[in-house]
mmCIF file of C-alpha atoms in Angstrom:
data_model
loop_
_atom_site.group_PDB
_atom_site.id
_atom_site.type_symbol
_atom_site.label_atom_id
_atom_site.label_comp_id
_atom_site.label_asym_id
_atom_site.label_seq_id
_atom_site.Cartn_x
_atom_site.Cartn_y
_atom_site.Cartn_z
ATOM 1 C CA UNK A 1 -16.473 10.777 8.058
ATOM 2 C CA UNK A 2 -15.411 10.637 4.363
ATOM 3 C CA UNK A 3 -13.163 7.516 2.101
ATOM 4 C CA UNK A 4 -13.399 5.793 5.742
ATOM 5 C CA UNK A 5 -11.464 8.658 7.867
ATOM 6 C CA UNK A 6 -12.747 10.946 10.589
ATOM 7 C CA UNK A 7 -13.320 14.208 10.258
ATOM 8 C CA UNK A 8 -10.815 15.761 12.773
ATOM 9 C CA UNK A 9 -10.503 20.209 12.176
ATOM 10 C CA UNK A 10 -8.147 20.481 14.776
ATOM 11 C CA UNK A 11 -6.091 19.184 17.907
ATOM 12 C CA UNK A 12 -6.709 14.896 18.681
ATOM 13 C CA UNK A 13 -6.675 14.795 21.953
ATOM 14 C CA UNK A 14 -4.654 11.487 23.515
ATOM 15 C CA UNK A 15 -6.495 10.466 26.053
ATOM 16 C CA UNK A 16 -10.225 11.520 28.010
ATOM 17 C CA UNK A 17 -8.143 14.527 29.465
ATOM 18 C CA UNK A 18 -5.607 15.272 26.886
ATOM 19 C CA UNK A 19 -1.724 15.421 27.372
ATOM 20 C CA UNK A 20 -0.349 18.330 29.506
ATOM 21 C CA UNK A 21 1.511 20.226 26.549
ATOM 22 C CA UNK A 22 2.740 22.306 29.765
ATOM 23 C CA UNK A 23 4.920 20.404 30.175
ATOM 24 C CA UNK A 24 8.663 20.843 29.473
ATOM 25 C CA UNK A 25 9.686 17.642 28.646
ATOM 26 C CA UNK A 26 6.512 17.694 26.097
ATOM 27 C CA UNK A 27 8.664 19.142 23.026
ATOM 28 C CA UNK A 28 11.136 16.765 23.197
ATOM 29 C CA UNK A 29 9.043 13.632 23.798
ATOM 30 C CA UNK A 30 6.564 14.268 20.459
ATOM 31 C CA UNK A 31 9.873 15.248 18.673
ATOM 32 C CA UNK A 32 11.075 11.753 19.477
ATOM 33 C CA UNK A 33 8.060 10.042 18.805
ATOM 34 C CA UNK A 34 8.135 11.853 15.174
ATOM 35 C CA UNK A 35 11.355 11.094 13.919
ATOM 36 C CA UNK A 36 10.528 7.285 14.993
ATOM 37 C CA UNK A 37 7.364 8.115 12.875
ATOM 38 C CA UNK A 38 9.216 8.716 10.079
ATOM 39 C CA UNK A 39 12.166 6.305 10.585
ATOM 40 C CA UNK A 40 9.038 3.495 10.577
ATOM 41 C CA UNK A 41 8.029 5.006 7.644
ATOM 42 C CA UNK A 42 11.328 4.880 5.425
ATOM 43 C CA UNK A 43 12.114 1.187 6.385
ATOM 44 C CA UNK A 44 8.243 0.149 5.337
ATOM 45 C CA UNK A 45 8.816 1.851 2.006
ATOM 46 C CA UNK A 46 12.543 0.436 1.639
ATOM 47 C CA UNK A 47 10.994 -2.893 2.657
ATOM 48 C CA UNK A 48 8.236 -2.240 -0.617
ATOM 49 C CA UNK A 49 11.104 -0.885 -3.130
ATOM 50 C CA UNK A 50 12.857 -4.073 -2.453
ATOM 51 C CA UNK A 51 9.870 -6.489 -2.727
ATOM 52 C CA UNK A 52 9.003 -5.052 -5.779
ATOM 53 C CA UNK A 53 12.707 -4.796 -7.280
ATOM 54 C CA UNK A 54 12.829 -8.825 -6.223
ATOM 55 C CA UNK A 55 9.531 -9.148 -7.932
ATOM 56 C CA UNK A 56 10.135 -8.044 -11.323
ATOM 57 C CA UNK A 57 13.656 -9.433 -11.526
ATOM 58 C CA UNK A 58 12.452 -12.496 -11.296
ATOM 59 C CA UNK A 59 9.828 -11.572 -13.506
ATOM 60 C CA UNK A 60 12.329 -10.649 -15.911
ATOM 61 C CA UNK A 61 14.604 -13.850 -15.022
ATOM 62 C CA UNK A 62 11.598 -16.492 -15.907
ATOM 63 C CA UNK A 63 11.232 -15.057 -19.122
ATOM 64 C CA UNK A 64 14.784 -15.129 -20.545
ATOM 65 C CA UNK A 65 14.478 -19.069 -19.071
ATOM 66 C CA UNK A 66 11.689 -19.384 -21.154
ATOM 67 C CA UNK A 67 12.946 -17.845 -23.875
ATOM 68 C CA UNK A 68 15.523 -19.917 -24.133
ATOM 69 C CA UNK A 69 14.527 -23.452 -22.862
ATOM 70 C CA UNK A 70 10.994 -23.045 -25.344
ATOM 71 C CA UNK A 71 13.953 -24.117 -28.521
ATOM 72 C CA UNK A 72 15.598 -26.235 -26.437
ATOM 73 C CA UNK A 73 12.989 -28.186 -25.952
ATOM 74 C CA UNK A 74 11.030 -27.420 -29.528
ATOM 75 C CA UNK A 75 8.004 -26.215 -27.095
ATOM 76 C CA UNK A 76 6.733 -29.329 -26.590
ATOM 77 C CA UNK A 77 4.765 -31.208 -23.680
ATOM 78 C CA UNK A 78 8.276 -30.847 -21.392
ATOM 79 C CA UNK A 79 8.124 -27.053 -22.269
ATOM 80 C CA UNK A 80 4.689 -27.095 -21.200
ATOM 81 C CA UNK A 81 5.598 -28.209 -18.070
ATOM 82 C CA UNK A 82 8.571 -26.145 -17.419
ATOM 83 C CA UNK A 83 6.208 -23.206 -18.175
ATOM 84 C CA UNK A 84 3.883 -24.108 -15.492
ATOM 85 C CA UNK A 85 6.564 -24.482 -12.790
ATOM 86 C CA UNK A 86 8.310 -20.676 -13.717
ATOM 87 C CA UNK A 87 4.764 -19.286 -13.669
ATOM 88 C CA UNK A 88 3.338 -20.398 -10.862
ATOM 89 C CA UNK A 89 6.608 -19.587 -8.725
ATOM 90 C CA UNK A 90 6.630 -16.090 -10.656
ATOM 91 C CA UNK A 91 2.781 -16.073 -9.752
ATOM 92 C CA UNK A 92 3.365 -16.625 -6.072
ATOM 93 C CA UNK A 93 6.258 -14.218 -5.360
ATOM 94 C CA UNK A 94 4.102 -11.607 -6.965
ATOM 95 C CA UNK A 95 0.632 -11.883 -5.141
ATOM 96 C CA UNK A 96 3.126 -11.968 -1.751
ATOM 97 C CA UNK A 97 4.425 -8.676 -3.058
ATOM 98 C CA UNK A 98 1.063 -7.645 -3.470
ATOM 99 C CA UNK A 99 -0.122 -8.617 -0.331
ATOM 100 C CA UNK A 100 2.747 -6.808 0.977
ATOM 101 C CA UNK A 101 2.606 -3.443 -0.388
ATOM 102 C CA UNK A 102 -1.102 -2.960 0.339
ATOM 103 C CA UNK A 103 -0.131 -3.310 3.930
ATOM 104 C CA UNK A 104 2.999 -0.929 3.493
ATOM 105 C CA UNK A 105 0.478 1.612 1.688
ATOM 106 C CA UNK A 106 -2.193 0.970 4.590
ATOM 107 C CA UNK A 107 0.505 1.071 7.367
ATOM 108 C CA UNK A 108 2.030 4.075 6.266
ATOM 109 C CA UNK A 109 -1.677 5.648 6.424
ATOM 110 C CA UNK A 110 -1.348 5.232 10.375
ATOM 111 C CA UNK A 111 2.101 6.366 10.285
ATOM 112 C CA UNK A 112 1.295 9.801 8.523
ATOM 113 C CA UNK A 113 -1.898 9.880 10.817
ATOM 114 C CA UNK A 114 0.038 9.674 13.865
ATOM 115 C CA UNK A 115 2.523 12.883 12.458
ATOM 116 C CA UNK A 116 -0.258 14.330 11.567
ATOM 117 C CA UNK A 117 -1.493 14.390 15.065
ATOM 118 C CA UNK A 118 2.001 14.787 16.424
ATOM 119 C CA UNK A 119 1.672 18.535 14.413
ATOM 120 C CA UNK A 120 -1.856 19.067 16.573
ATOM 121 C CA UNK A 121 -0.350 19.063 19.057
ATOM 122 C CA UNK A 122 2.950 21.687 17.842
ATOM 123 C CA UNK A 123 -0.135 23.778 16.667
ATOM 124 C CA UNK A 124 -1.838 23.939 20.295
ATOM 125 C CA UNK A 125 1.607 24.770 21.906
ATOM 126 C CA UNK A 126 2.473 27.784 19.437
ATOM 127 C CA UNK A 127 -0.719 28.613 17.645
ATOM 128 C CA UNK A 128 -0.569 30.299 13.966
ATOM 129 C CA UNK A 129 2.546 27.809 13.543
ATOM 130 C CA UNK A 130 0.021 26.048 10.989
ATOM 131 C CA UNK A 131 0.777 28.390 8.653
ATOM 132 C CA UNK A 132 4.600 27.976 8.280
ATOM 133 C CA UNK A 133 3.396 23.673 7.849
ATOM 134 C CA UNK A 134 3.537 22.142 4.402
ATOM 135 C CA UNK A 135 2.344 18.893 5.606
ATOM 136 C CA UNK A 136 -1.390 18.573 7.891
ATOM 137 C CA UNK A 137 -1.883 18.500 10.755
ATOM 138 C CA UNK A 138 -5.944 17.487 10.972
ATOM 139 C CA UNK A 139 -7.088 13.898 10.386
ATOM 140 C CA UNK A 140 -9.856 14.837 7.884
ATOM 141 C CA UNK A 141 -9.240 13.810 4.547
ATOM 142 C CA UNK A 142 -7.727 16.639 3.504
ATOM 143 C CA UNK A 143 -5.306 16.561 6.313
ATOM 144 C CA UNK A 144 -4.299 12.718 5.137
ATOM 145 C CA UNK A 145 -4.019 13.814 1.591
ATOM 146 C CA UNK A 146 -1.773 17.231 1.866
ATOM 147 C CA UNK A 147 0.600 15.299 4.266
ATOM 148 C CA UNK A 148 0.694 12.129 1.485
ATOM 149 C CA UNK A 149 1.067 15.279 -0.852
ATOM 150 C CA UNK A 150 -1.499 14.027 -2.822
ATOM 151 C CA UNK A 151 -4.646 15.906 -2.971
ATOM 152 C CA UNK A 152 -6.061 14.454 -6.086
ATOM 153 C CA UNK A 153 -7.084 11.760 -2.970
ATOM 154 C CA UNK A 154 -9.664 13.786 -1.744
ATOM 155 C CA UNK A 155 -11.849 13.168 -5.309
ATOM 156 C CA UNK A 156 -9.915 10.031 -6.106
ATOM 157 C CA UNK A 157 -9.540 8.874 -10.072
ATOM 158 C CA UNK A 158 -9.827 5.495 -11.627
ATOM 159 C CA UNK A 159 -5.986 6.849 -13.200
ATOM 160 C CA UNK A 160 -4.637 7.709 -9.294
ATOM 161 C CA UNK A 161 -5.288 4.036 -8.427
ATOM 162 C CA UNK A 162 -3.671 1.932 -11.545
ATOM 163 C CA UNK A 163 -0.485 4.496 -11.344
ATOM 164 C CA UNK A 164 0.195 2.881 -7.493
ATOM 165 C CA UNK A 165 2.461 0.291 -7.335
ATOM 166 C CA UNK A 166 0.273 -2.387 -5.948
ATOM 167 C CA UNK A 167 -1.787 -1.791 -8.748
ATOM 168 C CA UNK A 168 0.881 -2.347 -10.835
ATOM 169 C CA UNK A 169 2.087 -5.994 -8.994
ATOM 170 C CA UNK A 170 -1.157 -6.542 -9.461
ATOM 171 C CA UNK A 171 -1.911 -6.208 -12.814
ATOM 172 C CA UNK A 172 1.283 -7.822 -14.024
ATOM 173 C CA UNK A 173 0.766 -10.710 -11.256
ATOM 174 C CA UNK A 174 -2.557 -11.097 -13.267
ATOM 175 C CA UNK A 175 -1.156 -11.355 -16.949
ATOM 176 C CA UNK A 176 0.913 -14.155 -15.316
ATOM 177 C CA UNK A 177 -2.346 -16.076 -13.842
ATOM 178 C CA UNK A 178 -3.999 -15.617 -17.028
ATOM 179 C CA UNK A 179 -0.852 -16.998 -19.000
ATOM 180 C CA UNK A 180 -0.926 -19.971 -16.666
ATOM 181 C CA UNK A 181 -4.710 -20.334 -17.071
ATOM 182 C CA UNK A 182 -4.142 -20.428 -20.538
ATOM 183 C CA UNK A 183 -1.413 -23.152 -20.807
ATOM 184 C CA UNK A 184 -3.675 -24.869 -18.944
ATOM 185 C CA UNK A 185 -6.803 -24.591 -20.950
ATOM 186 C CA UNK A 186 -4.119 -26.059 -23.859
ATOM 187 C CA UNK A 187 -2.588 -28.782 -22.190
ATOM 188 C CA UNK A 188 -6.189 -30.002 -21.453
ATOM 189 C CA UNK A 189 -6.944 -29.833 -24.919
ATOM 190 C CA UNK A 190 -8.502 -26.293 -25.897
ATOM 191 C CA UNK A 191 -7.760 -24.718 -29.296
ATOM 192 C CA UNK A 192 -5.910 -21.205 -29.595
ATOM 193 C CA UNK A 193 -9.659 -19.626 -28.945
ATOM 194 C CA UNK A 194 -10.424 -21.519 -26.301
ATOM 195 C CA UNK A 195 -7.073 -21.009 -24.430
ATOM 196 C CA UNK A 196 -6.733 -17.387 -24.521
ATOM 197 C CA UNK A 197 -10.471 -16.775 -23.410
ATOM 198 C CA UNK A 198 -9.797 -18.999 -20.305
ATOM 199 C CA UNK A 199 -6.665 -16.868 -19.963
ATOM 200 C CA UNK A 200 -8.735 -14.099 -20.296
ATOM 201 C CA UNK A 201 -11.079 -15.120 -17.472
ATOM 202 C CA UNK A 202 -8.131 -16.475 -14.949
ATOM 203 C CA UNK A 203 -6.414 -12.604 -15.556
ATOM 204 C CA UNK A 204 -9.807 -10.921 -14.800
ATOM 205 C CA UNK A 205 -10.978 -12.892 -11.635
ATOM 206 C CA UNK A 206 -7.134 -12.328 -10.797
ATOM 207 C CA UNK A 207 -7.196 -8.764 -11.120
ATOM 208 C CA UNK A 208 -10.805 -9.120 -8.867
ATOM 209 C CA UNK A 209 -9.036 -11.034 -6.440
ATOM 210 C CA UNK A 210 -6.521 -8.551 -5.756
ATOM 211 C CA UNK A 211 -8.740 -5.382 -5.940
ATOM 212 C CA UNK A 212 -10.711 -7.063 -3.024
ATOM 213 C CA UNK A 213 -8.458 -7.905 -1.296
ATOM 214 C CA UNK A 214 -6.908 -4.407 -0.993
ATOM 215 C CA UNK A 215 -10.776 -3.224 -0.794
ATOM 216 C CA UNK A 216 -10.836 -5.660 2.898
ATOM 217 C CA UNK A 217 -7.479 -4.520 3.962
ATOM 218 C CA UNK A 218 -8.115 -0.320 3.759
ATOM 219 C CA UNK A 219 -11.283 -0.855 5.367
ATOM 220 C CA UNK A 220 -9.804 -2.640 8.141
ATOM 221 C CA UNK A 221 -7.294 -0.480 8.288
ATOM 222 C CA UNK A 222 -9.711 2.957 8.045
ATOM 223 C CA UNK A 223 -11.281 1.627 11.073
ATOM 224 C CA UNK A 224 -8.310 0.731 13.101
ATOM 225 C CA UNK A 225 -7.538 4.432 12.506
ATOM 226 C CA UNK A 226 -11.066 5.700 13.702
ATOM 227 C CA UNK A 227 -10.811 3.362 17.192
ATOM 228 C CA UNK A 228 -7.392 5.169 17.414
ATOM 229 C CA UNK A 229 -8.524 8.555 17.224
ATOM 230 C CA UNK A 230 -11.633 8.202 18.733
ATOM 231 C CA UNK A 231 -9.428 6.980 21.819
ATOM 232 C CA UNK A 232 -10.322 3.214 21.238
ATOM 233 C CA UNK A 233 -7.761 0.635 21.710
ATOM 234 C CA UNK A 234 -6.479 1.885 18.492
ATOM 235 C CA UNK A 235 -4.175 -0.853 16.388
#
C-alpha cells in the first residue's frame, strides 16, 4: 500500500468468486454502471464549481459593502461592528465550501476507483485492450493518478496541493479569520502591532484547522476504499 491505496496490478475481483464476465448481459451491465460513474462524477464537480463560484461572490460582495459603508460610517466603533458581522458570515460560507470540496475531491477518488475497476474487468474480457486505454485500470497509485491524469500524484509536491481548489477556499477562508481575529484584537484594545500578530496567529491555526481536517477526511476516505476492494463492506 502507498499515499493510503492498495496496491492492485490487475483485475479486482467483486466478490470471493468473482463476477461471471461470461456472461452476455455482463457488457452492458458494467457499461451502465460506468456512465452512472461518471454522471456521479460531473454533478459532484458541478456541485464544487458552484460552491466555490457562491463563495467568492460573496467574497467579492462583502468587500464592496465594506468599502463603501467604512466612509459612511467614518470607520468607527459601528464600522467595527458591521465588519465583524460580513466576516464572520463570509467566514462561515467559506469553511462550508471547504468542507465541501474536500469531500467532492475524496468522493470523486471512489468514483474514479470504481471506473477504474469497471476497466479490470473490460481488460479480463478482451485482454491487450489495456493498451488502446488512456485512463487505468489498476487501483495502485499509479492507476488512481493516470485516470485523475495527474501523475505528479504519485511523488506529490508541496506546489500540487496549494494549486487545488480546496486549498485555495482555504487559504482565502483563512485571510478572512485572521482579518476577524484582528478586528478583534483592536476592538479589545491592541495597538496596530498587536492586532495584526493576533491576525497573524487566527490565519495560521486557520489554515491548520483546515489542513487537518482534509488530513482526517482522505484517510477516512483511503480506508473506505481499501474495505471496498479488499471485499469489505466497502462505503
Amino acid at each position: 500500500m502507498e499515499h493510503g491505496l492498495p496496491r492492485a496490478a490487475g483485475p479486482t475481483p467483486a466478490g470471493p468468486a468473482g463476477p461471471d464476465l461470461d456472461d452476455p448481459r455482463a457488457p452492458q451491465l458494467l457499461a451502465t454502471e460506468h456512465w452512472s460513474l461518471l454522471a456521479t462524477r460531473s454533478l459532484t464537480w458541478s456541485e464544487a464549481f458552484s460552491r466555490t463560484s457562491m463563495f467568492l461572490s460573496t467574497l467579492s460582495a462583502a468587500t464592496v459593502a465594506l468599502a463603501l459603508a467604512g466612509p459612511a460610517m467614518a470607520f468607527g466603533s459601528a464600522f467595527s461592528l458591521f465588519a465583524l458581522i460580513v466576516l464572520s458570515v463570509t467566514m462561515f460560507l467559506g469553511a462550508a465550501t471547504f468542507v465541501r470540496l474536500t469531500q467532492v475531491n475524496n468522493e470523486d477518488l471512489l468514483w474514479v476507483a470504481g471506473m477504474n475497476m469497471l476497466r479490470a474487468s473490460y481488460v479480463e474480457m478482451v485482454p491487450g485492450i489495456e493498451a488502446r486505454f488512456i485512463a487505468g485500470h489498476t487501483l495502485d497509485v499509479a492507476g488512481i493518478s493516470r485516470s485523475f491524469g495527474a501523475i505528479d500524484v504519485i511523488r506529490p509536491s508541496v506546489l500540487h496541493f496549494l494549486v487545488t481548489t480546496p486549498a485555495v477556499v482555504g487559504v482565502i477562508s483563512s485571510a478572512i479569520g485572521g482579518v476577524i481575529g484582528g478586528l478583534v484584537g483592536a476592538i479589545l484594545g491592541a495597538d496596530m502591532s498587536g492586532a495584526i500578530l493576533v491576525g497573524l496567529v487566527v490565519f495560521v491555526a486557520s489554515a491548520a484547522g483546515f489542513s487537518g481536517y482534509a488530513w482526517r477526511e482522505g484517510a477516512r476516505y483511503r480506508e473506505r476504499l481499501t474495505a471496498m476492494v479488499g471485499g469489505g463492506k466497502g462505503p
